[in-house]
Amino acid sequence: MKKSVQKITSVVLLAGAFAAGGCSTPPSNAQVGATTGAVIGGVLGATLTGSTAGTVVGAGAGAAAGHEIGKRMK
C-alpha cells in the first residue's frame, strides 16, 4: 500500500507542476492557491486514506480551499 501512495503522490505533484508550467501569463494568487491546495490536499488524502477516492476528494477540497485563500491574498 505504501508504494501506491507514493505513486499517487508523484502523479499529483507532476500534474500540479505541468498545470503551473503551462501558463502563458503569471498565475493569479487564486490559481496558485488552488494548485497548492490541490497538491497538499491530494497528498494528505492519499496518506490518510490510502485510497484513490481519498486522494481525489483531498485534492478537490484542497483546491477549493486554496482558491478561496488565494483570492483574499494581495
PDB file of N, CA, C and O in Angstrom:
ATOM      1  N   MET A   1       0.834  -1.197   0.000  1.00  0.00           N
ATOM      2  CA  MET A   1       0.000   0.000   0.000  1.00  0.00           C
ATOM      3  C   MET A   1       0.872   1.251   0.000  1.00  0.00           C
ATOM      4  O   MET A   1       0.503   2.240  -0.607  1.00  0.00           O
ATOM      5  N   LYS A   2       2.024   1.211   0.656  1.00  0.00           N
ATOM      6  CA  LYS A   2       2.886   2.378   0.712  1.00  0.00           C
ATOM      7  C   LYS A   2       3.358   2.777  -0.686  1.00  0.00           C
ATOM      8  O   LYS A   2       3.470   3.953  -0.999  1.00  0.00           O
ATOM      9  N   LYS A   3       3.612   1.777  -1.544  1.00  0.00           N
ATOM     10  CA  LYS A   3       4.049   2.068  -2.897  1.00  0.00           C
ATOM     11  C   LYS A   3       2.948   2.766  -3.692  1.00  0.00           C
ATOM     12  O   LYS A   3       3.206   3.655  -4.493  1.00  0.00           O
ATOM     13  N   SER A   4       1.697   2.378  -3.463  1.00  0.00           N
ATOM     14  CA  SER A   4       0.566   3.011  -4.149  1.00  0.00           C
ATOM     15  C   SER A   4       0.458   4.481  -3.758  1.00  0.00           C
ATOM     16  O   SER A   4       0.207   5.329  -4.608  1.00  0.00           O
ATOM     17  N   VAL A   5       0.626   4.772  -2.486  1.00  0.00           N
ATOM     18  CA  VAL A   5       0.557   6.157  -2.017  1.00  0.00           C
ATOM     19  C   VAL A   5       1.665   6.978  -2.649  1.00  0.00           C
ATOM     20  O   VAL A   5       1.453   8.119  -3.069  1.00  0.00           O
ATOM     21  N   GLN A   6       2.847   6.403  -2.778  1.00  0.00           N
ATOM     22  CA  GLN A   6       3.960   7.119  -3.397  1.00  0.00           C
ATOM     23  C   GLN A   6       3.684   7.383  -4.869  1.00  0.00           C
ATOM     24  O   GLN A   6       3.993   8.463  -5.371  1.00  0.00           O
ATOM     25  N   LYS A   7       3.093   6.420  -5.560  1.00  0.00           N
ATOM     26  CA  LYS A   7       2.756   6.618  -6.970  1.00  0.00           C
ATOM     27  C   LYS A   7       1.713   7.720  -7.126  1.00  0.00           C
ATOM     28  O   LYS A   7       1.833   8.588  -7.991  1.00  0.00           O
ATOM     29  N   ILE A   8       0.687   7.666  -6.299  1.00  0.00           N
ATOM     30  CA  ILE A   8      -0.382   8.673  -6.372  1.00  0.00           C
ATOM     31  C   ILE A   8       0.186  10.050  -6.068  1.00  0.00           C
ATOM     32  O   ILE A   8      -0.113  11.029  -6.757  1.00  0.00           O
ATOM     33  N   THR A   9       1.023  10.135  -5.047  1.00  0.00           N
ATOM     34  CA  THR A   9       1.637  11.410  -4.688  1.00  0.00           C
ATOM     35  C   THR A   9       2.476  11.951  -5.841  1.00  0.00           C
ATOM     36  O   THR A   9       2.402  13.140  -6.169  1.00  0.00           O
ATOM     37  N   SER A  10       3.230  11.079  -6.479  1.00  0.00           N
ATOM     38  CA  SER A  10       4.057  11.508  -7.613  1.00  0.00           C
ATOM     39  C   SER A  10       3.204  12.030  -8.761  1.00  0.00           C
ATOM     40  O   SER A  10       3.523  13.058  -9.365  1.00  0.00           O
ATOM     41  N   VAL A  11       2.112  11.337  -9.051  1.00  0.00           N
ATOM     42  CA  VAL A  11       1.227  11.764 -10.133  1.00  0.00           C
ATOM     43  C   VAL A  11       0.609  13.119  -9.812  1.00  0.00           C
ATOM     44  O   VAL A  11       0.555  14.006 -10.674  1.00  0.00           O
ATOM     45  N   VAL A  12       0.166  13.303  -8.583  1.00  0.00           N
ATOM     46  CA  VAL A  12      -0.449  14.576  -8.196  1.00  0.00           C
ATOM     47  C   VAL A  12       0.561  15.713  -8.292  1.00  0.00           C
ATOM     48  O   VAL A  12       0.253  16.787  -8.812  1.00  0.00           O
ATOM     49  N   LEU A  13       1.779  15.471  -7.827  1.00  0.00           N
ATOM     50  CA  LEU A  13       2.811  16.513  -7.889  1.00  0.00           C
ATOM     51  C   LEU A  13       3.180  16.846  -9.336  1.00  0.00           C
ATOM     52  O   LEU A  13       3.336  18.022  -9.685  1.00  0.00           O
ATOM     53  N   LEU A  14       3.311  15.840 -10.180  1.00  0.00           N
ATOM     54  CA  LEU A  14       3.622  16.093 -11.578  1.00  0.00           C
ATOM     55  C   LEU A  14       2.496  16.842 -12.279  1.00  0.00           C
ATOM     56  O   LEU A  14       2.744  17.761 -13.070  1.00  0.00           O
ATOM     57  N   ALA A  15       1.268  16.466 -11.990  1.00  0.00           N
ATOM     58  CA  ALA A  15       0.131  17.159 -12.603  1.00  0.00           C
ATOM     59  C   ALA A  15       0.115  18.629 -12.190  1.00  0.00           C
ATOM     60  O   ALA A  15      -0.139  19.518 -13.016  1.00  0.00           O
ATOM     61  N   GLY A  16       0.399  18.892 -10.931  1.00  0.00           N
ATOM     62  CA  GLY A  16       0.459  20.277 -10.469  1.00  0.00           C
ATOM     63  C   GLY A  16       1.570  21.063 -11.138  1.00  0.00           C
ATOM     64  O   GLY A  16       1.395  22.221 -11.510  1.00  0.00           O
ATOM     65  N   ALA A  17       2.714  20.414 -11.318  1.00  0.00           N
ATOM     66  CA  ALA A  17       3.831  21.088 -11.979  1.00  0.00           C
ATOM     67  C   ALA A  17       3.508  21.395 -13.437  1.00  0.00           C
ATOM     68  O   ALA A  17       3.800  22.487 -13.935  1.00  0.00           O
ATOM     69  N   PHE A  18       2.886  20.442 -14.135  1.00  0.00           N
ATOM     70  CA  PHE A  18       2.510  20.689 -15.525  1.00  0.00           C
ATOM     71  C   PHE A  18       1.442  21.770 -15.630  1.00  0.00           C
ATOM     72  O   PHE A  18       1.481  22.610 -16.531  1.00  0.00           O
ATOM     73  N   ALA A  19       0.495  21.769 -14.706  1.00  0.00           N
ATOM     74  CA  ALA A  19      -0.565  22.778 -14.740  1.00  0.00           C
ATOM     75  C   ALA A  19       0.016  24.172 -14.513  1.00  0.00           C
ATOM     76  O   ALA A  19      -0.356  25.129 -15.193  1.00  0.00           O
ATOM     77  N   ALA A  20       0.926  24.288 -13.577  1.00  0.00           N
ATOM     78  CA  ALA A  20       1.525  25.594 -13.293  1.00  0.00           C
ATOM     79  C   ALA A  20       2.479  26.020 -14.405  1.00  0.00           C
ATOM     80  O   ALA A  20       2.578  27.204 -14.729  1.00  0.00           O
ATOM     81  N   GLY A  21       3.161  25.075 -15.006  1.00  0.00           N
ATOM     82  CA  GLY A  21       4.127  25.396 -16.045  1.00  0.00           C
ATOM     83  C   GLY A  21       3.499  25.725 -17.383  1.00  0.00           C
ATOM     84  O   GLY A  21       4.148  26.291 -18.254  1.00  0.00           O
ATOM     85  N   GLY A  22       2.244  25.393 -17.571  1.00  0.00           N
ATOM     86  CA  GLY A  22       1.581  25.612 -18.848  1.00  0.00           C
ATOM     87  C   GLY A  22       0.972  26.991 -19.016  1.00  0.00           C
ATOM     88  O   GLY A  22       0.356  27.278 -20.034  1.00  0.00           O
ATOM     89  N   CYS A  23       1.131  27.846 -18.062  1.00  0.00           N
ATOM     90  CA  CYS A  23       0.524  29.180 -18.121  1.00  0.00           C
ATOM     91  C   CYS A  23       1.390  30.125 -18.961  1.00  0.00           C
ATOM     92  O   CYS A  23       2.603  30.164 -18.808  1.00  0.00           O
ATOM     93  N   SER A  24       0.749  30.925 -19.812  1.00  0.00           N
ATOM     94  CA  SER A  24       1.498  31.886 -20.620  1.00  0.00           C
ATOM     95  C   SER A  24       1.666  33.218 -19.894  1.00  0.00           C
ATOM     96  O   SER A  24       2.505  34.017 -20.258  1.00  0.00           O
ATOM     97  N   THR A  25       0.856  33.456 -18.897  1.00  0.00           N
ATOM     98  CA  THR A  25       0.986  34.645 -18.059  1.00  0.00           C
ATOM     99  C   THR A  25       1.179  34.179 -16.619  1.00  0.00           C
ATOM    100  O   THR A  25       0.827  33.053 -16.281  1.00  0.00           O
ATOM    101  N   PRO A  26       1.736  35.042 -15.790  1.00  0.00           N
ATOM    102  CA  PRO A  26       1.906  34.638 -14.386  1.00  0.00           C
ATOM    103  C   PRO A  26       0.535  34.296 -13.764  1.00  0.00           C
ATOM    104  O   PRO A  26      -0.449  34.989 -14.004  1.00  0.00           O
ATOM    105  N   PRO A  27       0.490  33.226 -12.987  1.00  0.00           N
ATOM    106  CA  PRO A  27      -0.789  32.838 -12.394  1.00  0.00           C
ATOM    107  C   PRO A  27      -1.232  33.828 -11.314  1.00  0.00           C
ATOM    108  O   PRO A  27      -0.406  34.466 -10.657  1.00  0.00           O
ATOM    109  N   SER A  28      -2.531  33.929 -11.147  1.00  0.00           N
ATOM    110  CA  SER A  28      -3.068  34.785 -10.087  1.00  0.00           C
ATOM    111  C   SER A  28      -2.886  34.081  -8.747  1.00  0.00           C
ATOM    112  O   SER A  28      -2.581  32.891  -8.681  1.00  0.00           O
ATOM    113  N   ASN A  29      -3.077  34.834  -7.679  1.00  0.00           N
ATOM    114  CA  ASN A  29      -2.984  34.242  -6.342  1.00  0.00           C
ATOM    115  C   ASN A  29      -3.999  33.123  -6.165  1.00  0.00           C
ATOM    116  O   ASN A  29      -3.722  32.124  -5.503  1.00  0.00           O
ATOM    117  N   ALA A  30      -5.185  33.284  -6.745  1.00  0.00           N
ATOM    118  CA  ALA A  30      -6.216  32.254  -6.635  1.00  0.00           C
ATOM    119  C   ALA A  30      -5.774  30.976  -7.345  1.00  0.00           C
ATOM    120  O   ALA A  30      -6.000  29.871  -6.844  1.00  0.00           O
ATOM    121  N   GLN A  31      -5.127  31.103  -8.491  1.00  0.00           N
ATOM    122  CA  GLN A  31      -4.652  29.924  -9.223  1.00  0.00           C
ATOM    123  C   GLN A  31      -3.517  29.233  -8.474  1.00  0.00           C
ATOM    124  O   GLN A  31      -3.473  28.002  -8.402  1.00  0.00           O
ATOM    125  N   VAL A  32      -2.611  30.017  -7.935  1.00  0.00           N
ATOM    126  CA  VAL A  32      -1.517  29.440  -7.149  1.00  0.00           C
ATOM    127  C   VAL A  32      -2.082  28.738  -5.919  1.00  0.00           C
ATOM    128  O   VAL A  32      -1.673  27.621  -5.584  1.00  0.00           O
ATOM    129  N   GLY A  33      -3.034  29.378  -5.267  1.00  0.00           N
ATOM    130  CA  GLY A  33      -3.657  28.775  -4.094  1.00  0.00           C
ATOM    131  C   GLY A  33      -4.375  27.485  -4.422  1.00  0.00           C
ATOM    132  O   GLY A  33      -4.283  26.499  -3.686  1.00  0.00           O
ATOM    133  N   ALA A  34      -5.092  27.473  -5.546  1.00  0.00           N
ATOM    134  CA  ALA A  34      -5.819  26.261  -5.951  1.00  0.00           C
ATOM    135  C   ALA A  34      -4.847  25.126  -6.263  1.00  0.00           C
ATOM    136  O   ALA A  34      -5.074  23.981  -5.851  1.00  0.00           O
ATOM    137  N   THR A  35      -3.774  25.431  -6.979  1.00  0.00           N
ATOM    138  CA  THR A  35      -2.793  24.398  -7.317  1.00  0.00           C
ATOM    139  C   THR A  35      -2.106  23.862  -6.068  1.00  0.00           C
ATOM    140  O   THR A  35      -1.981  22.653  -5.873  1.00  0.00           O
ATOM    141  N   THR A  36      -1.683  24.768  -5.214  1.00  0.00           N
ATOM    142  CA  THR A  36      -1.020  24.367  -3.977  1.00  0.00           C
ATOM    143  C   THR A  36      -1.965  23.554  -3.103  1.00  0.00           C
ATOM    144  O   THR A  36      -1.586  22.512  -2.560  1.00  0.00           O
ATOM    145  N   GLY A  37      -3.194  24.036  -2.975  1.00  0.00           N
ATOM    146  CA  GLY A  37      -4.183  23.318  -2.170  1.00  0.00           C
ATOM    147  C   GLY A  37      -4.491  21.939  -2.722  1.00  0.00           C
ATOM    148  O   GLY A  37      -4.636  20.978  -1.960  1.00  0.00           O
ATOM    149  N   ALA A  38      -4.564  21.821  -4.043  1.00  0.00           N
ATOM    150  CA  ALA A  38      -4.840  20.521  -4.656  1.00  0.00           C
ATOM    151  C   ALA A  38      -3.712  19.533  -4.379  1.00  0.00           C
ATOM    152  O   ALA A  38      -3.963  18.364  -4.061  1.00  0.00           O
ATOM    153  N   VAL A  39      -2.484  20.002  -4.499  1.00  0.00           N
ATOM    154  CA  VAL A  39      -1.345  19.118  -4.247  1.00  0.00           C
ATOM    155  C   VAL A  39      -1.312  18.694  -2.783  1.00  0.00           C
ATOM    156  O   VAL A  39      -1.209  17.503  -2.465  1.00  0.00           O
ATOM    157  N   ILE A  40      -1.430  19.647  -1.888  1.00  0.00           N
ATOM    158  CA  ILE A  40      -1.385  19.322  -0.455  1.00  0.00           C
ATOM    159  C   ILE A  40      -2.573  18.450  -0.064  1.00  0.00           C
ATOM    160  O   ILE A  40      -2.417  17.462   0.659  1.00  0.00           O
ATOM    161  N   GLY A  41      -3.755  18.805  -0.546  1.00  0.00           N
ATOM    162  CA  GLY A  41      -4.945  18.009  -0.242  1.00  0.00           C
ATOM    163  C   GLY A  41      -4.857  16.602  -0.799  1.00  0.00           C
ATOM    164  O   GLY A  41      -5.256  15.638  -0.140  1.00  0.00           O
ATOM    165  N   GLY A  42      -4.333  16.461  -2.011  1.00  0.00           N
ATOM    166  CA  GLY A  42      -4.173  15.145  -2.608  1.00  0.00           C
ATOM    167  C   GLY A  42      -3.201  14.276  -1.832  1.00  0.00           C
ATOM    168  O   GLY A  42      -3.448  13.091  -1.600  1.00  0.00           O
ATOM    169  N   VAL A  43      -2.099  14.874  -1.422  1.00  0.00           N
ATOM    170  CA  VAL A  43      -1.101  14.129  -0.642  1.00  0.00           C
ATOM    171  C   VAL A  43      -1.691  13.723   0.707  1.00  0.00           C
ATOM    172  O   VAL A  43      -1.551  12.571   1.141  1.00  0.00           O
ATOM    173  N   LEU A  44      -2.367  14.651   1.367  1.00  0.00           N
ATOM    174  CA  LEU A  44      -2.981  14.315   2.651  1.00  0.00           C
ATOM    175  C   LEU A  44      -4.065  13.255   2.499  1.00  0.00           C
ATOM    176  O   LEU A  44      -4.157  12.327   3.313  1.00  0.00           O
ATOM    177  N   GLY A  45      -4.896  13.398   1.476  1.00  0.00           N
ATOM    178  CA  GLY A  45      -5.949  12.411   1.245  1.00  0.00           C
ATOM    179  C   GLY A  45      -5.383  11.030   0.989  1.00  0.00           C
ATOM    180  O   GLY A  45      -5.886  10.030   1.498  1.00  0.00           O
ATOM    181  N   ALA A  46      -4.320  10.955   0.194  1.00  0.00           N
ATOM    182  CA  ALA A  46      -3.682   9.671  -0.094  1.00  0.00           C
ATOM    183  C   ALA A  46      -3.042   9.081   1.154  1.00  0.00           C
ATOM    184  O   ALA A  46      -3.139   7.885   1.408  1.00  0.00           O
ATOM    185  N   THR A  47      -2.401   9.945   1.928  1.00  0.00           N
ATOM    186  CA  THR A  47      -1.718   9.473   3.129  1.00  0.00           C
ATOM    187  C   THR A  47      -2.702   8.995   4.189  1.00  0.00           C
ATOM    188  O   THR A  47      -2.507   7.951   4.803  1.00  0.00           O
ATOM    189  N   LEU A  48      -3.761   9.760   4.391  1.00  0.00           N
ATOM    190  CA  LEU A  48      -4.714   9.420   5.447  1.00  0.00           C
ATOM    191  C   LEU A  48      -5.603   8.241   5.097  1.00  0.00           C
ATOM    192  O   LEU A  48      -5.951   7.447   5.977  1.00  0.00           O
ATOM    193  N   THR A  49      -5.997   8.121   3.837  1.00  0.00           N
ATOM    194  CA  THR A  49      -6.933   7.056   3.467  1.00  0.00           C
ATOM    195  C   THR A  49      -6.273   5.911   2.723  1.00  0.00           C
ATOM    196  O   THR A  49      -6.769   4.794   2.771  1.00  0.00           O
ATOM    197  N   GLY A  50      -5.196   6.180   1.996  1.00  0.00           N
ATOM    198  CA  GLY A  50      -4.546   5.149   1.215  1.00  0.00           C
ATOM    199  C   GLY A  50      -5.364   4.706   0.015  1.00  0.00           C
ATOM    200  O   GLY A  50      -5.121   3.661  -0.557  1.00  0.00           O
ATOM    201  N   SER A  51      -6.334   5.517  -0.374  1.00  0.00           N
ATOM    202  CA  SER A  51      -7.195   5.138  -1.497  1.00  0.00           C
ATOM    203  C   SER A  51      -7.205   6.242  -2.550  1.00  0.00           C
ATOM    204  O   SER A  51      -6.913   7.402  -2.268  1.00  0.00           O
ATOM    205  N   THR A  52      -7.587   5.844  -3.756  1.00  0.00           N
ATOM    206  CA  THR A  52      -7.706   6.817  -4.840  1.00  0.00           C
ATOM    207  C   THR A  52      -8.813   7.811  -4.550  1.00  0.00           C
ATOM    208  O   THR A  52      -8.667   9.009  -4.807  1.00  0.00           O
ATOM    209  N   ALA A  53      -9.913   7.325  -4.011  1.00  0.00           N
ATOM    210  CA  ALA A  53     -11.030   8.217  -3.692  1.00  0.00           C
ATOM    211  C   ALA A  53     -10.605   9.275  -2.675  1.00  0.00           C
ATOM    212  O   ALA A  53     -10.965  10.450  -2.800  1.00  0.00           O
ATOM    213  N   GLY A  54      -9.838   8.876  -1.680  1.00  0.00           N
ATOM    214  CA  GLY A  54      -9.345   9.827  -0.686  1.00  0.00           C
ATOM    215  C   GLY A  54      -8.437  10.866  -1.303  1.00  0.00           C
ATOM    216  O   GLY A  54      -8.475  12.042  -0.937  1.00  0.00           O
ATOM    217  N   THR A  55      -7.632  10.445  -2.268  1.00  0.00           N
ATOM    218  CA  THR A  55      -6.742  11.372  -2.971  1.00  0.00           C
ATOM    219  C   THR A  55      -7.543  12.392  -3.763  1.00  0.00           C
ATOM    220  O   THR A  55      -7.268  13.590  -3.716  1.00  0.00           O
ATOM    221  N   VAL A  56      -8.542  11.917  -4.490  1.00  0.00           N
ATOM    222  CA  VAL A  56      -9.363  12.800  -5.326  1.00  0.00           C
ATOM    223  C   VAL A  56     -10.156  13.777  -4.463  1.00  0.00           C
ATOM    224  O   VAL A  56     -10.198  14.986  -4.747  1.00  0.00           O
ATOM    225  N   VAL A  57     -10.760  13.281  -3.404  1.00  0.00           N
ATOM    226  CA  VAL A  57     -11.535  14.154  -2.510  1.00  0.00           C
ATOM    227  C   VAL A  57     -10.616  15.174  -1.842  1.00  0.00           C
ATOM    228  O   VAL A  57     -10.940  16.363  -1.755  1.00  0.00           O
ATOM    229  N   GLY A  58      -9.454  14.720  -1.383  1.00  0.00           N
ATOM    230  CA  GLY A  58      -8.494  15.632  -0.751  1.00  0.00           C
ATOM    231  C   GLY A  58      -8.012  16.701  -1.709  1.00  0.00           C
ATOM    232  O   GLY A  58      -7.905  17.882  -1.348  1.00  0.00           O
ATOM    233  N   ALA A  59      -7.736  16.306  -2.953  1.00  0.00           N
ATOM    234  CA  ALA A  59      -7.280  17.272  -3.951  1.00  0.00           C
ATOM    235  C   ALA A  59      -8.378  18.285  -4.268  1.00  0.00           C
ATOM    236  O   ALA A  59      -8.115  19.485  -4.383  1.00  0.00           O
ATOM    237  N   GLY A  60      -9.602  17.822  -4.390  1.00  0.00           N
ATOM    238  CA  GLY A  60     -10.717  18.732  -4.671  1.00  0.00           C
ATOM    239  C   GLY A  60     -10.960  19.709  -3.543  1.00  0.00           C
ATOM    240  O   GLY A  60     -11.135  20.910  -3.767  1.00  0.00           O
ATOM    241  N   ALA A  61     -10.971  19.193  -2.330  1.00  0.00           N
ATOM    242  CA  ALA A  61     -11.185  20.064  -1.170  1.00  0.00           C
ATOM    243  C   ALA A  61     -10.028  21.045  -1.010  1.00  0.00           C
ATOM    244  O   ALA A  61     -10.240  22.234  -0.719  1.00  0.00           O
ATOM    245  N   GLY A  62      -8.813  20.562  -1.220  1.00  0.00           N
ATOM    246  CA  GLY A  62      -7.645  21.440  -1.119  1.00  0.00           C
ATOM    247  C   GLY A  62      -7.648  22.525  -2.178  1.00  0.00           C
ATOM    248  O   GLY A  62      -7.305  23.677  -1.910  1.00  0.00           O
ATOM    249  N   ALA A  63      -8.057  22.165  -3.397  1.00  0.00           N
ATOM    250  CA  ALA A  63      -8.120  23.156  -4.478  1.00  0.00           C
ATOM    251  C   ALA A  63      -9.144  24.235  -4.170  1.00  0.00           C
ATOM    252  O   ALA A  63      -8.887  25.426  -4.364  1.00  0.00           O
ATOM    253  N   ALA A  64     -10.304  23.826  -3.682  1.00  0.00           N
ATOM    254  CA  ALA A  64     -11.349  24.797  -3.346  1.00  0.00           C
ATOM    255  C   ALA A  64     -10.898  25.726  -2.222  1.00  0.00           C
ATOM    256  O   ALA A  64     -11.057  26.952  -2.304  1.00  0.00           O
ATOM    257  N   ALA A  65     -10.322  25.148  -1.179  1.00  0.00           N
ATOM    258  CA  ALA A  65      -9.854  25.959  -0.053  1.00  0.00           C
ATOM    259  C   ALA A  65      -8.704  26.873  -0.477  1.00  0.00           C
ATOM    260  O   ALA A  65      -8.686  28.064  -0.136  1.00  0.00           O
ATOM    261  N   GLY A  66      -7.758  26.333  -1.235  1.00  0.00           N
ATOM    262  CA  GLY A  66      -6.625  27.133  -1.691  1.00  0.00           C
ATOM    263  C   GLY A  66      -7.038  28.274  -2.594  1.00  0.00           C
ATOM    264  O   GLY A  66      -6.492  29.374  -2.528  1.00  0.00           O
ATOM    265  N   HIS A  67      -8.031  28.036  -3.444  1.00  0.00           N
ATOM    266  CA  HIS A  67      -8.540  29.088  -4.333  1.00  0.00           C
ATOM    267  C   HIS A  67      -9.134  30.225  -3.517  1.00  0.00           C
ATOM    268  O   HIS A  67      -8.866  31.403  -3.794  1.00  0.00           O
ATOM    269  N   GLU A  68      -9.933  29.890  -2.529  1.00  0.00           N
ATOM    270  CA  GLU A  68     -10.557  30.936  -1.708  1.00  0.00           C
ATOM    271  C   GLU A  68      -9.513  31.707  -0.896  1.00  0.00           C
ATOM    272  O   GLU A  68      -9.594  32.923  -0.757  1.00  0.00           O
ATOM    273  N   ILE A  69      -8.533  30.999  -0.358  1.00  0.00           N
ATOM    274  CA  ILE A  69      -7.481  31.670   0.401  1.00  0.00           C
ATOM    275  C   ILE A  69      -6.656  32.566  -0.522  1.00  0.00           C
ATOM    276  O   ILE A  69      -6.332  33.708  -0.188  1.00  0.00           O
ATOM    277  N   GLY A  70      -6.334  32.046  -1.711  1.00  0.00           N
ATOM    278  CA  GLY A  70      -5.548  32.826  -2.680  1.00  0.00           C
ATOM    279  C   GLY A  70      -6.257  34.090  -3.136  1.00  0.00           C
ATOM    280  O   GLY A  70      -5.613  35.120  -3.356  1.00  0.00           O
ATOM    281  N   LYS A  71      -7.586  34.033  -3.288  1.00  0.00           N
ATOM    282  CA  LYS A  71      -8.336  35.227  -3.700  1.00  0.00           C
ATOM    283  C   LYS A  71      -8.210  36.347  -2.690  1.00  0.00           C
ATOM    284  O   LYS A  71      -8.239  37.522  -3.046  1.00  0.00           O
ATOM    285  N   ARG A  72      -8.060  35.999  -1.434  1.00  0.00           N
ATOM    286  CA  ARG A  72      -8.012  37.012  -0.374  1.00  0.00           C
ATOM    287  C   ARG A  72      -6.611  37.572  -0.146  1.00  0.00           C
ATOM    288  O   ARG A  72      -6.445  38.550   0.568  1.00  0.00           O
ATOM    289  N   MET A  73      -5.607  36.946  -0.741  1.00  0.00           N
ATOM    290  CA  MET A  73      -4.227  37.413  -0.575  1.00  0.00           C
ATOM    291  C   MET A  73      -3.911  38.496  -1.593  1.00  0.00           C
ATOM    292  O   MET A  73      -4.377  38.463  -2.726  1.00  0.00           O
ATOM    293  N   LYS A  74      -3.123  39.462  -1.188  1.00  0.00           N
ATOM    294  CA  LYS A  74      -2.733  40.545  -2.094  1.00  0.00           C
ATOM    295  C   LYS A  74      -1.250  40.653  -2.152  1.00  0.00           C
ATOM    296  O   LYS A  74      -0.508  40.325  -1.365  1.00  0.00           O
TER     297      LYS A  74
END
